[in-house]
C-alpha cells in the first residue's frame, strides 16, 4: 500500500499533548484551559492538512531554485550537514524576528502568540500563511547551493524540535541554557511581560539571540499571550483580525509613504483603537458564557472526529485525487470553524453543518462512484432540506439548552 507515513505525526503530537496534560494534572499545575486547548488544536488541524500542498510545492521550488540559480554546488557530507543546520537555524532566527518586527509578517505570525496557555497545544498554532512565509525565507538555502533533499530533512527537524519547547513542565536545563533554545527561553518569547517583548527568537540554538542582542533570561514568571488579549476563540477571527486591522490602517493613511509604513512598519506603531472599532463594526465582541457539560462533550467528540479524519486523509492521501483532497480540506476547515463557533456559542453554526453535509456527500461520491452511493447521498440531502428548520431547532436545543 502507498501510505503517507507523515500522517503518524498527528498521533505522535497528540500523544505528547495528552501526556503533558496528564502530568500537569498530577502536579496540580493549571497549564491547560479547555477553550484555549481546543482553539490551539483547531489551528494545527488546518495547518497539517494544507501542509500536503505547501510541503510538496516548496520541495519543487527548492529543487528549481537549486538547479537554476545556485551559487555553489554543495555535496552531502558531514561538514555540509553541519553548515546547513547552522544556516537553517540562522535563517529561522531572522524569519522569526521579521515576523515580530514587520506588520505584514506579524499578521501571519500573530496567531501563534494568541493563546494565553503555554503548552504543547499552543505549539500547534502554526498557520499555513506562516508556513508559506517561512518557506520563502528558506528559499535562500537552495540558491546558496544546498540540495532540496538536504533542506527538507532539516526542515522536518525544525518542525519537530520547537514543539517540545512549548511547555511549563520542564525547568532550566543547566549548561544547555547557554547553547540551545529551552522551554524557559521560549516561554520568555511567548510572554507579554514588557521586559520580555521581542526576545528569544531562536528555534534550536539560542546563540543567535545572544549574538544579535535579543536574548532575555527568565527572571520573573511570564504572562503568556498578546499584550492585549484577543479574548476570542473563533478560527476565522484569530486568523484574519490583524489583516483586517492593517486594511483599515492603510485606508486611514493619507499618503503612499504612510500606507507603506503601515504595511512594513513595526507592530509597536499600530493603532490599538482599530481592533475595538472592528469588533463593534463586525459584532465580534463576545460575552463570555460558561459551557454546559453537554456542549463540552459535543466539542470533544467533534474535535476527536476531526483529528481522526485528518489522520486518515493524510495517511491515504496518495489514493485521493487532487479534487477529493481539496474537498476534504474544505470539510476540515469548516469543521474547525464550527468548533471555534461552538466555543463562543454561535447559533449560526447549523448552516455550516449543512454545508459540511453537502461536502461529505460530494466526498463520498468522489471516492465511491457507484450509482447507489449517489442515490443515497441525494436522499440524505433531500431529507435535510425538507426538514431543515425543524432539524435546526433540534440541533440548537441539543447543543445550547441546559
Tab-separated table of N, CA and C in Angstrom, residues 139-281:
chain	number	residue	atom	x	y	z
A	139	UNK	N	14.067	29.841	1.061
A	139	UNK	CA	14.419	29.710	-0.355
A	139	UNK	C	15.827	30.210	-0.646
A	140	UNK	N	16.427	30.924	0.291
A	140	UNK	CA	17.808	31.365	0.111
A	140	UNK	C	18.774	30.181	0.145
A	141	UNK	N	18.375	29.109	0.839
A	141	UNK	CA	19.280	27.965	1.028
A	141	UNK	C	19.579	27.229	-0.280
A	142	UNK	N	18.587	26.909	-1.123
A	142	UNK	CA	18.937	26.278	-2.406
A	142	UNK	C	19.688	27.215	-3.337
A	143	UNK	N	19.483	28.524	-3.194
A	143	UNK	CA	20.239	29.476	-4.023
A	143	UNK	C	21.709	29.458	-3.614
A	144	UNK	N	21.973	29.303	-2.325
A	144	UNK	CA	23.361	29.162	-1.867
A	144	UNK	C	23.984	27.917	-2.474
A	145	UNK	N	23.177	26.840	-2.588
A	145	UNK	CA	23.692	25.620	-3.196
A	145	UNK	C	23.304	24.338	-2.502
A	146	UNK	N	22.534	24.423	-1.406
A	146	UNK	CA	22.124	23.221	-0.683
A	146	UNK	C	21.008	22.509	-1.453
A	147	UNK	N	21.126	21.188	-1.650
A	147	UNK	CA	20.088	20.439	-2.383
A	147	UNK	C	18.767	20.412	-1.616
A	148	UNK	N	17.665	20.314	-2.352
A	148	UNK	CA	16.336	20.315	-1.749
A	148	UNK	C	16.150	19.150	-0.781
A	149	UNK	N	16.754	17.987	-1.089
A	149	UNK	CA	16.614	16.826	-0.222
A	149	UNK	C	17.213	17.089	1.159
A	150	UNK	N	18.365	17.723	1.204
A	150	UNK	CA	19.005	18.050	2.481
A	150	UNK	C	18.177	19.079	3.251
A	151	UNK	N	17.693	20.078	2.540
A	151	UNK	CA	16.900	21.134	3.185
A	151	UNK	C	15.640	20.541	3.799
A	152	UNK	N	14.983	19.640	3.078
A	152	UNK	CA	13.732	19.049	3.558
A	152	UNK	C	13.953	18.290	4.862
A	153	UNK	N	15.045	17.548	4.953
A	153	UNK	CA	15.353	16.812	6.186
A	153	UNK	C	15.516	17.775	7.355
A	154	UNK	N	16.253	18.853	7.152
A	154	UNK	CA	16.462	19.825	8.233
A	154	UNK	C	15.167	20.522	8.607
A	155	UNK	N	14.312	20.773	7.633
A	155	UNK	CA	13.047	21.440	7.933
A	155	UNK	C	12.125	20.532	8.748
A	156	UNK	N	12.198	19.220	8.530
A	156	UNK	CA	11.436	18.292	9.363
A	156	UNK	C	11.912	18.357	10.809
A	157	UNK	N	13.216	18.486	10.991
A	157	UNK	CA	13.766	18.623	12.350
A	157	UNK	C	13.306	19.937	12.969
A	158	UNK	N	13.352	21.002	12.169
A	158	UNK	CA	12.905	22.308	12.663
A	158	UNK	C	11.405	22.328	12.935
A	159	UNK	N	10.670	21.432	12.312
A	159	UNK	CA	9.241	21.359	12.586
A	159	UNK	C	8.917	20.557	13.825
A	160	UNK	N	9.868	19.729	14.271
A	160	UNK	CA	9.636	18.847	15.424
A	160	UNK	C	10.202	19.413	16.716
A	161	UNK	N	11.436	19.884	16.685
A	161	UNK	CA	12.096	20.327	17.915
A	161	UNK	C	11.334	21.427	18.651
A	162	UNK	N	10.854	22.493	17.965
A	162	UNK	CA	10.193	23.588	18.697
A	162	UNK	C	8.941	23.145	19.438
A	163	UNK	N	8.295	22.063	18.975
A	163	UNK	CA	7.113	21.570	19.672
A	163	UNK	C	7.435	21.332	21.140
A	164	UNK	N	8.599	20.771	21.415
A	164	UNK	CA	8.946	20.370	22.775
A	164	UNK	C	9.461	21.528	23.632
A	165	UNK	N	9.599	22.709	23.046
A	165	UNK	CA	9.982	23.875	23.848
A	165	UNK	C	8.765	24.643	24.346
A	166	UNK	N	7.573	24.170	23.992
A	166	UNK	CA	6.329	24.818	24.429
A	166	UNK	C	5.757	24.081	25.644
A	167	UNK	N	6.401	24.185	26.771
A	167	UNK	CA	5.894	23.525	27.974
A	167	UNK	C	6.408	24.224	29.217
A	168	UNK	N	5.586	24.169	30.267
A	168	UNK	CA	5.985	24.721	31.567
A	168	UNK	C	6.441	23.634	32.531
A	169	UNK	N	6.436	22.396	32.087
A	169	UNK	CA	6.770	21.282	32.977
A	169	UNK	C	8.257	21.016	33.066
A	170	UNK	N	9.026	21.651	32.188
A	170	UNK	CA	10.485	21.467	32.205
A	170	UNK	C	11.126	22.774	32.628
A	171	UNK	N	11.930	22.712	33.675
A	171	UNK	CA	12.600	23.912	34.180
A	171	UNK	C	13.894	24.177	33.434
A	172	UNK	N	14.757	24.949	34.039
A	172	UNK	CA	16.031	25.290	33.407
A	172	UNK	C	16.920	24.051	33.310
A	173	UNK	N	17.691	23.989	32.222
A	173	UNK	CA	18.454	22.785	31.886
A	173	UNK	C	19.954	22.981	32.024
A	174	UNK	N	20.368	23.756	33.003
A	174	UNK	CA	21.794	23.882	33.308
A	174	UNK	C	22.593	24.483	32.168
A	175	UNK	N	23.715	23.822	31.843
A	175	UNK	CA	24.634	24.365	30.836
A	175	UNK	C	24.022	24.401	29.437
A	176	UNK	N	22.961	23.589	29.193
A	176	UNK	CA	22.306	23.613	27.886
A	176	UNK	C	21.633	24.949	27.601
A	177	UNK	N	21.305	25.687	28.677
A	177	UNK	CA	20.687	27.003	28.514
A	177	UNK	C	21.582	27.967	27.736
A	178	UNK	N	22.879	27.698	27.719
A	178	UNK	CA	23.811	28.590	27.021
A	178	UNK	C	23.893	28.286	25.529
A	179	UNK	N	23.338	27.137	25.111
A	179	UNK	CA	23.544	26.707	23.724
A	179	UNK	C	22.226	26.572	22.962
A	180	UNK	N	21.293	25.800	23.488
A	180	UNK	CA	20.071	25.501	22.754
A	180	UNK	C	18.889	26.305	23.296
A	181	UNK	N	17.847	26.380	22.497
A	181	UNK	CA	16.602	27.004	22.947
A	181	UNK	C	15.881	25.994	23.844
A	182	UNK	N	15.609	26.402	25.067
A	182	UNK	CA	14.957	25.546	26.047
A	182	UNK	C	13.531	26.045	26.294
A	183	UNK	N	12.702	25.253	26.995
A	183	UNK	CA	11.349	25.726	27.302
A	183	UNK	C	11.309	27.041	28.058
A	184	UNK	N	12.267	27.288	28.943
A	184	UNK	CA	12.254	28.566	29.658
A	184	UNK	C	12.585	29.721	28.713
A	185	UNK	N	13.508	29.486	27.773
A	185	UNK	CA	13.804	30.522	26.776
A	185	UNK	C	12.558	30.850	25.961
A	186	UNK	N	11.888	29.789	25.488
A	186	UNK	CA	10.751	30.026	24.605
A	186	UNK	C	9.536	30.536	25.382
A	187	UNK	N	9.442	30.185	26.657
A	187	UNK	CA	8.385	30.757	27.485
A	187	UNK	C	8.521	32.264	27.597
A	188	UNK	N	9.756	32.736	27.683
A	188	UNK	CA	10.020	34.176	27.677
A	188	UNK	C	9.511	34.784	26.367
A	189	UNK	N	9.789	34.101	25.260
A	189	UNK	CA	9.380	34.613	23.956
A	189	UNK	C	7.854	34.723	23.841
A	190	UNK	N	7.121	33.809	24.464
A	190	UNK	CA	5.660	33.792	24.374
A	190	UNK	C	4.985	34.684	25.408
A	191	UNK	N	5.751	35.355	26.231
A	191	UNK	CA	5.142	36.161	27.296
A	191	UNK	C	4.864	37.574	26.815
A	192	UNK	N	3.980	38.243	27.554
A	192	UNK	CA	3.663	39.632	27.250
A	192	UNK	C	4.248	40.585	28.286
A	193	UNK	N	5.121	40.082	29.150
A	193	UNK	CA	5.802	40.957	30.102
A	193	UNK	C	6.625	41.991	29.340
A	194	UNK	N	6.571	43.262	29.733
A	194	UNK	CA	7.313	44.298	28.989
A	194	UNK	C	8.792	43.987	28.818
A	195	UNK	N	9.415	43.414	29.844
A	195	UNK	CA	10.855	43.141	29.776
A	195	UNK	C	11.186	41.963	28.860
A	196	UNK	N	10.167	41.194	28.469
A	196	UNK	CA	10.391	40.020	27.637
A	196	UNK	C	9.978	40.212	26.180
A	197	UNK	N	9.380	41.337	25.850
A	197	UNK	CA	8.871	41.528	24.486
A	197	UNK	C	10.005	41.515	23.464
A	198	UNK	N	9.750	40.840	22.335
A	198	UNK	CA	10.702	40.771	21.219
A	198	UNK	C	12.046	40.191	21.640
A	199	UNK	N	11.978	39.091	22.378
A	199	UNK	CA	13.184	38.415	22.831
A	199	UNK	C	13.134	36.938	22.458
A	200	UNK	N	14.311	36.334	22.389
A	200	UNK	CA	14.486	34.885	22.208
A	200	UNK	C	13.775	34.353	20.961
A	201	UNK	N	14.281	34.790	19.798
A	201	UNK	CA	13.702	34.384	18.523
A	201	UNK	C	14.204	33.030	18.030
A	202	UNK	N	15.255	32.513	18.618
A	202	UNK	CA	15.887	31.294	18.127
A	202	UNK	C	14.936	30.115	18.077
A	203	UNK	N	15.219	29.185	17.159
A	203	UNK	CA	14.405	27.982	17.021
A	203	UNK	C	15.054	26.803	17.740
A	204	UNK	N	16.310	26.518	17.422
A	204	UNK	CA	17.016	25.419	18.081
A	204	UNK	C	18.230	25.899	18.869
A	205	UNK	N	18.902	26.929	18.375
A	205	UNK	CA	20.088	27.465	19.044
A	205	UNK	C	19.793	28.849	19.607
A	206	UNK	N	20.192	29.081	20.848
A	206	UNK	CA	19.976	30.381	21.489
A	206	UNK	C	21.125	31.336	21.200
A	207	UNK	N	22.179	30.834	20.536
A	207	UNK	CA	23.380	31.648	20.311
A	207	UNK	C	23.092	32.866	19.439
A	208	UNK	N	22.117	32.747	18.521
A	208	UNK	CA	21.822	33.887	17.633
A	208	UNK	C	21.252	35.059	18.423
A	209	UNK	N	20.388	34.778	19.394
A	209	UNK	CA	19.833	35.854	20.224
A	209	UNK	C	20.934	36.532	21.029
A	210	UNK	N	21.857	35.762	21.516
A	210	UNK	CA	22.960	36.359	22.277
A	210	UNK	C	23.880	37.157	21.361
A	211	UNK	N	24.042	36.667	20.131
A	211	UNK	CA	24.916	37.356	19.182
A	211	UNK	C	24.303	38.663	18.705
A	212	UNK	N	22.964	38.687	18.488
A	212	UNK	CA	22.295	39.855	17.909
A	212	UNK	C	21.547	40.695	18.944
A	213	UNK	N	21.749	40.417	20.223
A	213	UNK	CA	21.221	41.286	21.275
A	213	UNK	C	19.746	41.157	21.564
A	214	UNK	N	19.157	39.988	21.310
A	214	UNK	CA	17.728	39.814	21.583
A	214	UNK	C	17.480	38.731	22.637
A	215	UNK	N	18.484	38.457	23.450
A	215	UNK	CA	18.354	37.402	24.462
A	215	UNK	C	17.825	37.973	25.776
A	216	UNK	N	16.935	37.210	26.423
A	216	UNK	CA	16.472	37.556	27.772
A	216	UNK	C	16.308	36.271	28.568
A	217	UNK	N	16.838	36.263	29.763
A	217	UNK	CA	16.690	35.113	30.660
A	217	UNK	C	15.419	35.260	31.482
A	218	UNK	N	14.767	34.156	31.785
A	218	UNK	CA	13.568	34.207	32.615
A	218	UNK	C	13.952	34.533	34.055
A	219	UNK	N	13.485	35.679	34.510
A	219	UNK	CA	13.758	36.098	35.895
A	219	UNK	C	12.479	36.247	36.705
A	220	UNK	N	11.373	36.577	36.029
A	220	UNK	CA	10.065	36.641	36.687
A	220	UNK	C	9.105	35.761	35.888
A	221	UNK	N	8.034	35.320	36.529
A	221	UNK	CA	7.088	34.409	35.873
A	221	UNK	C	6.451	35.079	34.673
A	222	UNK	N	6.483	34.437	33.516
A	222	UNK	CA	5.881	35.040	32.321
A	222	UNK	C	4.355	35.048	32.384
A	223	UNK	N	3.772	36.058	31.741
A	223	UNK	CA	2.333	36.094	31.494
A	223	UNK	C	2.164	35.868	29.994
A	224	UNK	N	1.554	34.770	29.632
A	224	UNK	CA	1.547	34.339	28.236
A	224	UNK	C	0.423	35.005	27.442
A	225	UNK	N	0.669	35.138	26.139
A	225	UNK	CA	-0.332	35.705	25.237
A	225	UNK	C	0.076	37.061	24.701
A	226	UNK	N	-0.871	37.723	24.068
A	226	UNK	CA	-0.632	39.054	23.498
A	226	UNK	C	-0.678	40.116	24.586
A	227	UNK	N	-0.092	41.280	24.288
A	227	UNK	CA	-0.125	42.380	25.264
A	227	UNK	C	-1.567	42.842	25.498
A	228	UNK	N	-2.404	42.745	24.468
A	228	UNK	CA	-3.847	42.984	24.604
A	228	UNK	C	-4.560	41.712	24.174
A	229	UNK	N	-5.120	41.010	25.155
A	229	UNK	CA	-5.715	39.706	24.886
A	229	UNK	C	-6.786	39.785	23.803
A	230	UNK	N	-6.806	38.782	22.930
A	230	UNK	CA	-7.792	38.743	21.859
A	230	UNK	C	-9.178	38.374	22.397
A	231	UNK	N	-9.207	37.532	23.411
A	231	UNK	CA	-10.454	37.108	24.061
A	231	UNK	C	-11.430	36.483	23.067
A	232	UNK	N	-10.929	35.785	22.087
A	232	UNK	CA	-11.752	35.131	21.078
A	232	UNK	C	-11.207	33.746	20.790
A	233	UNK	N	-12.118	32.844	20.415
A	233	UNK	CA	-11.709	31.505	20.024
A	233	UNK	C	-12.215	31.161	18.633
A	234	UNK	N	-12.721	32.160	17.928
A	234	UNK	CA	-13.173	31.980	16.557
A	234	UNK	C	-11.980	31.722	15.649
A	235	UNK	N	-12.023	30.630	14.905
A	235	UNK	CA	-10.938	30.277	13.988
A	235	UNK	C	-10.690	31.393	12.982
A	236	UNK	N	-11.744	31.919	12.381
A	236	UNK	CA	-11.588	32.945	11.360
A	236	UNK	C	-11.092	34.259	11.934
A	237	UNK	N	-11.655	34.686	13.066
A	237	UNK	CA	-11.242	35.957	13.658
A	237	UNK	C	-9.782	35.896	14.108
A	238	UNK	N	-9.381	34.774	14.681
A	238	UNK	CA	-7.993	34.630	15.107
A	238	UNK	C	-7.039	34.766	13.929
A	239	UNK	N	-7.420	34.217	12.786
A	239	UNK	CA	-6.528	34.227	11.624
A	239	UNK	C	-6.478	35.570	10.908
A	240	UNK	N	-7.598	36.282	10.866
A	240	UNK	CA	-7.677	37.408	9.940
A	240	UNK	C	-7.895	38.773	10.595
A	241	UNK	N	-8.024	38.836	11.914
A	241	UNK	CA	-8.314	40.139	12.531
A	241	UNK	C	-7.196	41.143	12.276
A	242	UNK	N	-5.932	40.690	12.327
A	242	UNK	CA	-4.841	41.654	12.155
A	242	UNK	C	-4.719	42.097	10.702
A	243	UNK	N	-4.994	41.200	9.756
A	243	UNK	CA	-5.024	41.612	8.346
A	243	UNK	C	-6.100	42.673	8.132
A	244	UNK	N	-7.272	42.480	8.753
A	244	UNK	CA	-8.342	43.473	8.640
A	244	UNK	C	-7.930	44.793	9.281
A	245	UNK	N	-7.241	44.706	10.398
A	245	UNK	CA	-6.764	45.928	11.056
A	245	UNK	C	-5.787	46.681	10.159
A	246	UNK	N	-4.927	45.949	9.474
A	246	UNK	CA	-3.980	46.598	8.560
A	246	UNK	C	-4.705	47.253	7.386
A	247	UNK	N	-5.735	46.600	6.886
A	247	UNK	CA	-6.516	47.185	5.781
A	247	UNK	C	-7.136	48.510	6.216
A	248	UNK	N	-7.698	48.538	7.426
A	248	UNK	CA	-8.282	49.779	7.944
A	248	UNK	C	-7.204	50.840	8.104
A	249	UNK	N	-6.059	50.433	8.663
A	249	UNK	CA	-4.966	51.386	8.884
A	249	UNK	C	-4.449	51.953	7.562
A	250	UNK	N	-4.364	51.110	6.537
A	250	UNK	CA	-3.910	51.577	5.220
A	250	UNK	C	-4.915	52.582	4.642
A	251	UNK	N	-6.194	52.286	4.791
A	251	UNK	CA	-7.221	53.199	4.273
A	251	UNK	C	-7.202	54.544	5.007
A	252	UNK	N	-6.850	54.521	6.282
A	252	UNK	CA	-6.802	55.761	7.053
A	252	UNK	C	-5.549	56.582	6.759
A	253	UNK	N	-4.487	55.899	6.301
A	253	UNK	CA	-3.239	56.609	6.000
A	253	UNK	C	-3.450	57.518	4.788
A	254	UNK	N	-2.919	58.735	4.865
A	254	UNK	CA	-3.213	59.744	3.839
A	254	UNK	C	-2.277	59.667	2.638
A	255	UNK	N	-1.018	59.383	2.852
A	255	UNK	CA	-0.066	59.389	1.743
A	255	UNK	C	0.397	57.963	1.440
A	256	UNK	N	0.997	57.795	0.247
A	256	UNK	CA	1.505	56.484	-0.152
A	256	UNK	C	2.602	56.027	0.794
A	257	UNK	N	3.459	56.950	1.216
A	257	UNK	CA	4.534	56.595	2.144
A	257	UNK	C	3.966	56.120	3.482
A	258	UNK	N	2.910	56.770	3.946
A	258	UNK	CA	2.287	56.356	5.201
A	258	UNK	C	1.645	54.973	5.075
A	259	UNK	N	1.075	54.690	3.914
A	259	UNK	CA	0.476	53.381	3.683
A	259	UNK	C	1.551	52.296	3.704
A	260	UNK	N	2.691	52.586	3.060
A	260	UNK	CA	3.792	51.622	3.090
A	260	UNK	C	4.302	51.406	4.514
A	261	UNK	N	4.304	52.472	5.292
A	261	UNK	CA	4.766	52.361	6.676
A	261	UNK	C	3.831	51.473	7.491
A	262	UNK	N	2.538	51.545	7.174
A	262	UNK	CA	1.590	50.664	7.861
A	262	UNK	C	1.919	49.205	7.563
A	263	UNK	N	2.165	48.907	6.297
A	263	UNK	CA	2.385	47.518	5.884
A	263	UNK	C	3.725	46.990	6.371
A	264	UNK	N	4.761	47.800	6.227
A	264	UNK	CA	6.113	47.324	6.540
A	264	UNK	C	6.677	47.943	7.813
A	265	UNK	N	5.852	48.695	8.540
A	265	UNK	CA	6.296	49.289	9.786
A	265	UNK	C	6.222	48.304	10.941
A	266	UNK	N	6.458	48.823	12.131
A	266	UNK	CA	6.508	47.988	13.329
A	266	UNK	C	5.120	47.830	13.951
A	267	UNK	N	4.801	46.639	14.462
A	267	UNK	CA	3.548	46.464	15.208
A	267	UNK	C	3.453	47.391	16.419
A	268	UNK	N	4.599	47.855	16.922
A	268	UNK	CA	4.583	48.783	18.062
A	268	UNK	C	3.925	50.110	17.704
A	269	UNK	N	3.916	50.449	16.402
A	269	UNK	CA	3.315	51.709	15.957
A	269	UNK	C	1.875	51.536	15.481
A	270	UNK	N	1.355	50.320	15.581
A	270	UNK	CA	-0.002	50.046	15.104
A	270	UNK	C	-1.031	50.677	16.035
A	271	UNK	N	-2.062	51.294	15.459
A	271	UNK	CA	-3.089	51.991	16.236
A	271	UNK	C	-3.951	50.972	16.997
A	272	UNK	N	-3.900	50.945	18.333
A	272	UNK	CA	-4.648	49.948	19.117
A	272	UNK	C	-6.155	50.173	19.109
A	273	UNK	N	-6.611	51.324	18.602
A	273	UNK	CA	-8.052	51.605	18.575
A	273	UNK	C	-8.769	50.896	17.432
A	274	UNK	N	-7.999	50.369	16.464
A	274	UNK	CA	-8.627	49.770	15.286
A	274	UNK	C	-9.325	48.465	15.634
A	275	UNK	N	-8.719	47.643	16.480
A	275	UNK	CA	-9.345	46.361	16.798
A	275	UNK	C	-10.704	46.534	17.475
A	276	UNK	N	-10.830	47.380	18.525
A	276	UNK	CA	-12.162	47.598	19.105
A	276	UNK	C	-13.172	48.147	18.101
A	277	UNK	N	-12.693	48.992	17.179
A	277	UNK	CA	-13.576	49.526	16.136
A	277	UNK	C	-14.118	48.391	15.263
A	278	UNK	N	-13.245	47.479	14.853
A	278	UNK	CA	-13.674	46.352	14.028
A	278	UNK	C	-14.584	45.408	14.797
A	279	UNK	N	-14.302	45.213	16.066
A	279	UNK	CA	-15.150	44.338	16.883
A	279	UNK	C	-16.568	44.885	16.960
A	280	UNK	N	-16.681	46.207	17.118
A	280	UNK	CA	-18.021	46.811	17.152
A	280	UNK	C	-18.693	46.728	15.787
A	281	UNK	N	-17.928	47.021	14.735
A	281	UNK	CA	-18.496	47.058	13.395
A	281	UNK	C	-18.936	45.671	12.923
